[in-house]
Coordinates of C-alpha atoms and ligand atoms in Angstrom, one line a residue:
X168 CA 23.6 35.5 -9.8
X169 CA 26.8 33.6 -8.8
X170 CA 24.6 30.8 -6.8
X171 CA 22.4 30.5 -10.0
X172 CA 25.5 29.7 -12.0
X173 CA 26.7 27.4 -9.5
X174 CA 23.2 25.7 -9.2
X175 CA 23.5 25.4 -13.3
X176 CA 26.5 23.4 -12.8
X177 CA 25.2 21.2 -10.4
X178 CA 21.8 20.0 -11.9
X179 CA 21.1 18.3 -15.1
X180 CA 20.2 21.4 -17.2
X181 CA 18.7 19.7 -19.9
X182 CA 15.9 18.3 -17.7
X183 CA 15.3 21.8 -16.0
X184 CA 13.1 23.2 -18.8
X185 CA 10.4 21.7 -20.9
X186 CA 9.7 23.1 -24.6
X187 CA 6.1 24.5 -25.3
X188 CA 4.4 24.6 -28.7
X189 CA 5.4 28.2 -29.2
X190 CA 9.3 27.1 -28.8
X191 CA 9.3 28.8 -25.5
X192 CA 10.8 27.0 -22.6
X193 CA 8.7 26.8 -19.3
X194 CA 10.9 25.6 -16.3
X195 CA 10.4 22.2 -15.1
X196 CA 9.9 23.5 -11.3
X197 CA 8.2 26.9 -10.0
X198 CA 7.1 28.1 -6.8
X199 CA 3.6 28.1 -5.9
X200 CA 1.9 30.8 -4.2
X201 CA -1.6 29.9 -3.4
X202 CA -2.2 30.4 0.6
X203 CA 1.2 32.2 0.9
X204 CA 0.6 35.3 3.3
X205 CA 1.3 38.3 1.6
X206 CA 3.9 39.4 4.1
X207 CA 5.6 36.0 3.5
X208 CA 5.3 35.6 -0.1
X209 CA 7.7 38.5 -0.9
X210 CA 10.7 36.8 0.9
X211 CA 9.6 33.5 -0.4
X212 CA 9.9 34.7 -4.1
X213 CA 13.0 36.7 -3.3
X214 CA 14.6 33.7 -1.7
X215 CA 13.2 31.3 -4.6
X216 CA 14.8 33.4 -7.1
X217 CA 18.1 34.7 -5.8
X218 CA 19.1 32.0 -3.4
X219 CA 18.0 28.7 -4.7
X220 CA 17.8 29.2 -8.5
X221 CA 14.2 28.9 -9.2
X222 CA 13.1 30.5 -12.4
X223 CA 9.2 30.2 -12.4
X224 CA 6.7 31.8 -10.2
X225 CA 3.2 30.4 -10.3
X226 CA 0.7 33.2 -9.5
X227 CA -3.1 34.3 -9.7
X228 CA -5.3 37.2 -9.1
X229 CA -7.6 35.0 -6.8
X230 CA -4.7 34.1 -4.6
X231 CA -4.9 37.7 -3.3
X232 CA -1.1 38.3 -3.0
X233 CA 0.0 39.2 -6.4
X234 CA 0.9 42.7 -5.3
X235 CA 3.5 41.3 -2.8
X236 CA 4.7 38.9 -5.3
X237 CA 5.4 41.7 -7.4
X238 CA 7.5 43.3 -4.7
X239 CA 9.4 40.1 -4.3
X240 CA 10.2 40.1 -8.3
X241 CA 11.3 43.7 -7.7
X242 CA 13.8 42.9 -4.9
X243 CA 15.0 39.9 -7.1
X244 CA 15.6 42.2 -10.0
X245 CA 17.6 44.6 -7.8
X246 CA 19.6 41.8 -6.8
X247 CA 20.5 41.3 -10.5
X248 CA 17.9 38.7 -11.7
X249 CA 16.8 39.3 -15.2
X250 CA 13.2 39.6 -16.2
X251 CA 14.3 37.7 -19.4
X252 CA 15.5 34.7 -17.4
X253 CA 12.5 34.1 -15.3
X254 CA 9.1 32.7 -16.1
X255 CA 6.0 34.2 -14.7
X256 CA 2.5 32.6 -14.9
X257 CA -0.8 34.1 -13.7
X258 CA -4.3 33.0 -14.3
X259 CA -7.7 34.7 -15.1
X260 CA -10.2 34.4 -12.4
X261 CA -13.7 33.0 -13.1
X262 CA -15.6 36.2 -12.5
X263 CA -13.8 37.8 -15.2
X264 CA -14.5 34.9 -17.7
X265 CA -16.4 37.1 -20.0
X266 CA -14.8 38.5 -23.0
X267 CA -15.4 42.4 -22.1
X268 CA -13.6 41.9 -18.7
X269 CA -10.5 39.9 -19.5
X270 CA -8.4 43.0 -20.7
X271 CA -9.1 45.0 -17.5
X272 CA -8.2 41.7 -15.5
X273 CA -5.0 41.1 -17.2
X274 CA -4.2 44.8 -16.6
X275 CA -4.9 44.6 -13.0
X276 CA -2.5 41.2 -12.8
X277 CA 0.4 42.8 -14.9
X278 CA 0.3 46.1 -12.6
X279 CA 0.1 44.2 -9.3
X280 CA 2.9 42.2 -10.5
X281 CA 4.8 45.2 -11.6
X282 CA 5.6 43.5 -15.0
X283 CA 4.9 44.6 -18.9
X284 CA 4.2 41.0 -19.8
X285 CA 3.7 37.6 -18.7
X286 CA 5.3 34.6 -19.7
X287 CA 2.0 32.5 -19.5
X288 CA -1.6 33.6 -19.0
X289 CA -4.1 31.1 -18.0
X290 CA -7.9 30.6 -17.9
X291 CA -8.1 29.6 -14.2
X292 CA -11.3 27.4 -14.7
X293 CA -13.7 26.9 -17.6
X294 CA -16.7 28.6 -15.2
X295 CA -18.4 31.7 -15.4
X296 CA -19.6 33.1 -12.2
X297 CA -21.7 36.0 -11.7
X298 CA -19.8 38.7 -10.0
X299 CA -21.6 39.0 -7.0
X300 CA -21.8 35.0 -6.7
X301 CA -21.7 33.5 -3.3
X302 CA -19.5 30.4 -2.5
X303 CA -21.1 28.0 -2.9
X304 CA -23.2 29.9 -5.8
X305 CA -27.1 30.1 -5.6
X306 CA -29.0 28.9 -8.5
X307 CA -28.4 31.3 -11.4
X308 CA -25.0 32.5 -10.5
X309 CA -22.9 30.1 -12.4
X310 CA -23.4 31.5 -15.8
X311 CA -22.6 29.7 -19.2
X312 CA -18.7 29.8 -20.1
X313 CA -18.2 31.2 -23.5
X314 CA -15.2 29.2 -24.2
X315 CA -14.3 30.7 -27.6
X316 CA -15.2 34.5 -26.6
X317 CA -12.7 34.1 -23.6
X318 CA -9.9 32.3 -26.0
X319 CA -10.3 35.1 -28.6
X320 CA -9.5 37.7 -25.9
X321 CA -6.5 35.4 -24.5
X322 CA -5.3 35.1 -28.2
X323 CA -5.2 38.9 -28.6
X324 CA -2.7 38.9 -25.3
X325 CA -0.3 36.9 -27.6
X326 CA -0.9 39.2 -30.4
X327 CA -0.2 42.5 -28.5
X328 CA 3.0 40.7 -26.8
X329 CA 1.3 41.1 -23.5
X330 CA 1.7 37.3 -22.7
X331 CA 4.3 34.9 -24.2
X332 CA 2.2 31.8 -24.2
X333 CA -1.4 31.5 -23.2
X334 CA -3.2 28.0 -21.9
X335 CA -5.6 26.9 -19.6
X336 CA -6.3 25.0 -16.4
X337 CA -8.8 22.6 -15.1
X338 CA -9.7 21.8 -18.7
X339 CA -10.7 18.1 -19.3
X340 CA -9.9 16.6 -22.5
X341 CA -13.5 17.2 -24.2
X342 CA -13.2 21.0 -23.2
X343 CA -9.7 20.9 -25.0
X344 CA -10.9 19.3 -27.8
X345 CA -13.6 22.0 -28.4
X346 CA -11.1 24.7 -28.2
X347 CA -8.4 23.0 -30.2
X348 CA -11.0 22.6 -33.2
X349 CA -12.1 26.3 -33.1
X350 CA -9.0 28.5 -32.1
X351 CA -6.4 30.0 -33.8
X352 CA -3.6 30.1 -31.0
X353 CA -3.8 26.7 -29.7
X354 CA -3.1 26.3 -25.8
X355 CA 0.5 25.8 -24.6
X356 CA -0.4 24.7 -21.3
X357 CA -3.0 22.9 -19.1
X358 CA -2.5 23.3 -15.5
X359 CA -4.3 20.4 -13.7
X360 CA -4.0 18.5 -10.5
X361 CA -1.5 15.7 -10.6
X362 CA 0.4 13.3 -8.0
X363 CA 0.6 9.8 -7.4
X364 CA -2.8 10.0 -5.7
X365 CA -4.5 11.6 -8.5
X366 CA -2.6 10.4 -11.6
X367 CA -4.7 11.9 -14.0
X368 CA -3.3 9.4 -16.8
X369 CA -6.0 10.0 -19.5
X370 CA -5.8 13.6 -19.5
X371 CA -2.0 13.4 -19.6
X372 CA -2.2 11.3 -22.6
X373 CA -4.6 13.1 -24.5
X374 CA -2.3 16.5 -23.6
X375 CA 1.0 14.8 -24.9
X376 CA -0.9 13.5 -28.3
X377 CA -2.0 17.1 -28.8
X378 CA 1.3 18.8 -28.0
X379 CA 0.0 20.6 -24.9
X380 CA 2.3 20.8 -21.9
X381 CA 0.9 19.9 -18.6
X382 CA 1.8 21.5 -15.3
X383 CA 0.9 19.7 -12.1
X384 CA -0.6 21.6 -9.4
X385 CA -0.9 20.3 -5.6
X386 CA 2.2 18.1 -6.5
X387 CA 2.7 17.3 -2.5
X388 CA -1.1 16.7 -2.3
X389 CA -1.8 20.2 -1.2
X390 CA -1.9 21.1 2.4
X391 CA -4.7 18.9 3.5
X392 CA -3.7 15.3 2.6
X393 CA -1.5 12.7 3.8
X394 CA 0.3 11.8 0.6
X395 CA 3.6 12.8 1.9
X396 CA 3.2 9.7 4.5
X397 CA 1.9 7.1 2.1
X398 CA 4.1 4.1 2.4
X399 CA 4.9 4.2 -1.2
X400 CA 6.5 7.5 -1.1
X401 CA 8.4 7.2 2.4
X402 CA 9.9 3.6 1.3
X403 CA 10.9 5.2 -2.3
X404 CA 12.4 8.5 -0.4
X405 CA 14.2 6.2 2.2
X406 CA 15.8 4.0 -0.2
X407 CA 16.9 7.0 -2.2
X408 CA 18.1 9.2 0.5
X409 CA 15.4 11.7 -0.3
X410 CA 12.9 13.2 1.2
X411 CA 9.0 12.6 0.5
X412 CA 8.8 16.3 -1.0
X413 CA 11.7 15.6 -3.5
X414 CA 10.2 12.0 -4.5
X415 CA 7.1 13.5 -5.4
X416 CA 8.5 16.4 -7.7
X417 CA 10.8 14.0 -9.2
X418 CA 8.0 11.8 -10.1
X419 CA 6.0 14.5 -11.9
X420 CA 9.2 15.5 -13.6
X421 CA 10.1 12.2 -15.2
X422 CA 6.5 11.9 -16.4
X423 CA 7.3 15.0 -18.7
X424 CA 5.3 17.1 -16.4
X425 CA 6.2 20.7 -14.9
X426 CA 5.1 21.5 -11.3
X427 CA 4.9 24.2 -9.2
X428 CA 5.1 23.3 -5.1
X429 CA 4.2 25.9 -2.8
X430 CA 6.1 26.7 0.0
X431 CA 6.6 29.7 2.6
X432 CA 9.8 28.0 4.3
X433 CA 13.1 28.7 3.2
X434 CA 14.3 25.2 3.7
X435 CA 11.4 23.4 2.0
X436 CA 11.5 26.0 -1.1
X437 CA 15.6 25.0 -1.0
X438 CA 14.6 21.3 -0.7
X439 CA 12.0 21.3 -3.3
X440 CA 14.7 22.2 -5.9
X441 CA 16.8 19.3 -5.2
X442 CA 15.2 17.3 -7.8
X443 CA 17.7 17.4 -10.6
X444 CA 20.3 15.1 -9.2
X445 CA 18.8 11.8 -9.1
X446 CA 16.5 9.5 -11.1
X447 CA 13.5 7.4 -9.8
X448 CA 13.5 3.8 -11.3
X449 CA 11.1 2.4 -13.4
X450 CA 10.2 0.0 -10.7
X451 CA 9.9 2.7 -8.2
X452 CA 7.8 5.1 -10.6
X453 CA 5.2 2.2 -10.8
X454 CA 5.3 1.7 -7.0
X455 CA 4.5 5.5 -6.7
X456 CA 1.8 5.1 -9.4
X457 CA 0.3 2.4 -7.5
X458 CA -1.0 4.5 -4.6
X459 CA -4.8 3.9 -4.0
X460 CA -7.6 5.5 -3.6
X461 CA -7.2 7.8 -6.7
X462 CA -8.8 10.9 -5.8
X463 CA -8.7 14.7 -6.2
X464 CA -7.8 17.1 -3.5
X465 CA -9.4 20.1 -5.5
X466 CA -12.6 19.1 -6.9
X467 CA -13.5 22.8 -7.5
X468 CA -16.9 21.8 -6.0
X469 CA -17.4 25.1 -4.0
X470 CA -16.9 27.1 -7.4
X471 CA -19.5 25.0 -9.6
X472 CA -22.4 23.5 -7.5
X473 CA -25.2 25.8 -6.3
X474 CA -26.5 25.0 -2.9
X475 CA -29.0 22.5 -2.8
X476 CA -27.9 20.8 -6.1
X477 CA -26.8 17.3 -7.1
X478 CA -22.9 17.8 -6.3
X479 CA -22.0 14.3 -7.9
X480 CA -23.9 14.9 -11.1
X481 CA -22.5 18.1 -11.5
X482 CA -18.9 17.1 -11.0
X483 CA -19.1 14.2 -13.2
X484 CA -20.3 16.2 -15.8
X485 CA -17.5 18.9 -15.3
X486 CA -14.8 16.2 -15.1
X487 CA -15.7 14.0 -18.2
X488 CA -16.9 11.4 -15.5
X489 CA -13.6 11.2 -13.7
X490 CA -14.0 12.2 -10.1
Ligands
NDP150 N1 -4.8 25.9 -11.2 C1 -5.4 25.6 -10.2 O1 -6.5 25.7 -10.1 C2 -4.4 25.4 -9.0 C3 -3.2 25.6 -8.9 N2 -2.5 25.7 -7.7 C4 -1.0 26.3 -7.7 O2 -0.2 24.9 -7.3 C5 0.5 25.3 -6.4 C6 1.0 24.3 -5.5 O3 -0.2 23.6 -5.1 P1 -0.9 23.4 -3.6 O4 -2.2 23.2 -3.6 O5 -0.2 24.9 -2.8 O6 -0.1 22.4 -2.8 P2 1.3 21.6 -2.8 O7 1.1 20.3 -3.2 O8 2.3 22.4 -3.3 O9 1.3 21.7 -1.2 C7 1.8 22.7 -0.3 C8 1.9 22.4 1.0 O10 3.0 21.5 1.3 C9 3.8 22.1 2.4 N3 5.1 21.8 1.8 C10 5.9 22.4 0.7 N4 6.9 21.5 0.7 C11 7.2 20.8 1.5 C12 8.0 19.7 1.6 N5 9.2 19.9 1.3 N6 7.9 19.1 2.8 C13 6.8 19.1 3.5 N7 5.8 19.9 3.3 C14 6.2 20.7 2.1 C15 3.6 23.8 2.3 O11 3.6 24.0 3.5 P3 4.8 25.3 3.7 O12 4.5 26.5 3.0 O13 4.8 25.5 5.3 O14 6.2 24.5 3.4 C16 2.0 23.5 2.2 O15 1.2 23.4 3.3 C17 -0.4 26.4 -5.5 O16 0.5 27.1 -4.5 C18 -0.8 27.3 -6.8 O17 0.4 28.1 -7.2 C19 -3.2 25.1 -6.7 C20 -4.4 24.6 -6.7 C21 -5.2 24.9 -7.8
NHF151 O1 -5.9 27.8 -7.7 C1 -6.6 27.3 -7.0 C2 -6.5 27.7 -5.6 O2 -7.4 28.9 -5.1 C3 -8.9 28.9 -5.8 C4 -9.8 29.1 -4.8 O3 -9.3 30.4 -3.8 C5 -9.0 27.5 -6.4 O4 -10.4 27.6 -6.9 C6 -8.0 27.2 -7.5 O5 -8.0 26.0 -8.1

């Protein structure tokens, strides 16, 4: 507790949260948990919340570690962290993306996390796969996605006070337009890939215009790229006396985007929080934004493209042409 109060004094608190359309606040920085081994994620969650002042943990059923995230949360509560002071996101996996399965999937997630409610529940992908679908799926295993049927069930979670906000992930502007024109409760958040090597400018502009907050996933380029070694990043880091990771996270926050870097290392979890005590100049923001080529890390191909089908055509259709 003492440590998080200390942190509040040290950082620009007004920058540490963004306001959602619901009036609730989402922390600008959270801890990602994809690929965090179950036995490691428990300590990572505890360390982030109790020792580093994180307020947001990003989870998903498909990450296979929500029980252990829940154990880390319980350890943090035992150490004095209050449930109402933190923000927990989880996501509905694609194989449960049919209306009659959603409540059951949600119940498994909150039970695994040991919570009564989540702050944000997201539709993980606008895709529906048969429960027995292989990866990549075979013909017939990619089922039509019933956007409004799924969303109506998501809205019920807000009405029943089980989710404080609902949102989507991996939605394009076209898919959001359809949702916005037919829904009762508008999505608060779209969680998408974003970093200087995939700026996602058009989607960000669309979301800002429509008051949908963007959370960036894979902010450091995920575990499979060299983004942290791009000269635009290393030169800016050197100039500002910061690490490449801090620069990449700060670049997002200055665009009005929250983010959820994943780390299982105590040092790097702490390092990734040191983003509220400096500013990147407009000139350096532009330099970072000039990285090329622009390329997604996570095309979602394995989820979408049945074996033997034209991957590029399917991806172009899915991503409104931007791949
Ligand atoms: N909605 C969606 O479809 C998706 C959501 N996500 C969410 O976003 C989160 C973040 O994205 P993710 O793809 O994991 O990738 P990130 O961009 O967060 O990169 C994570 C990698 O960077 C390393 N790392 C972390 N901090 C530093 C640092 N300061 N310096 C050097 N290396 C560092 C990590 O290793 P180490 O652990 O050893 O530090 C790990 O290998 C996910 O964990 C998940 O919660 C991700 C993908 C898709
Ligand atoms: O969040 C994500 C990480 O894990 C999933 C697969 O296992 C991805 O599909 C997804 O985008």
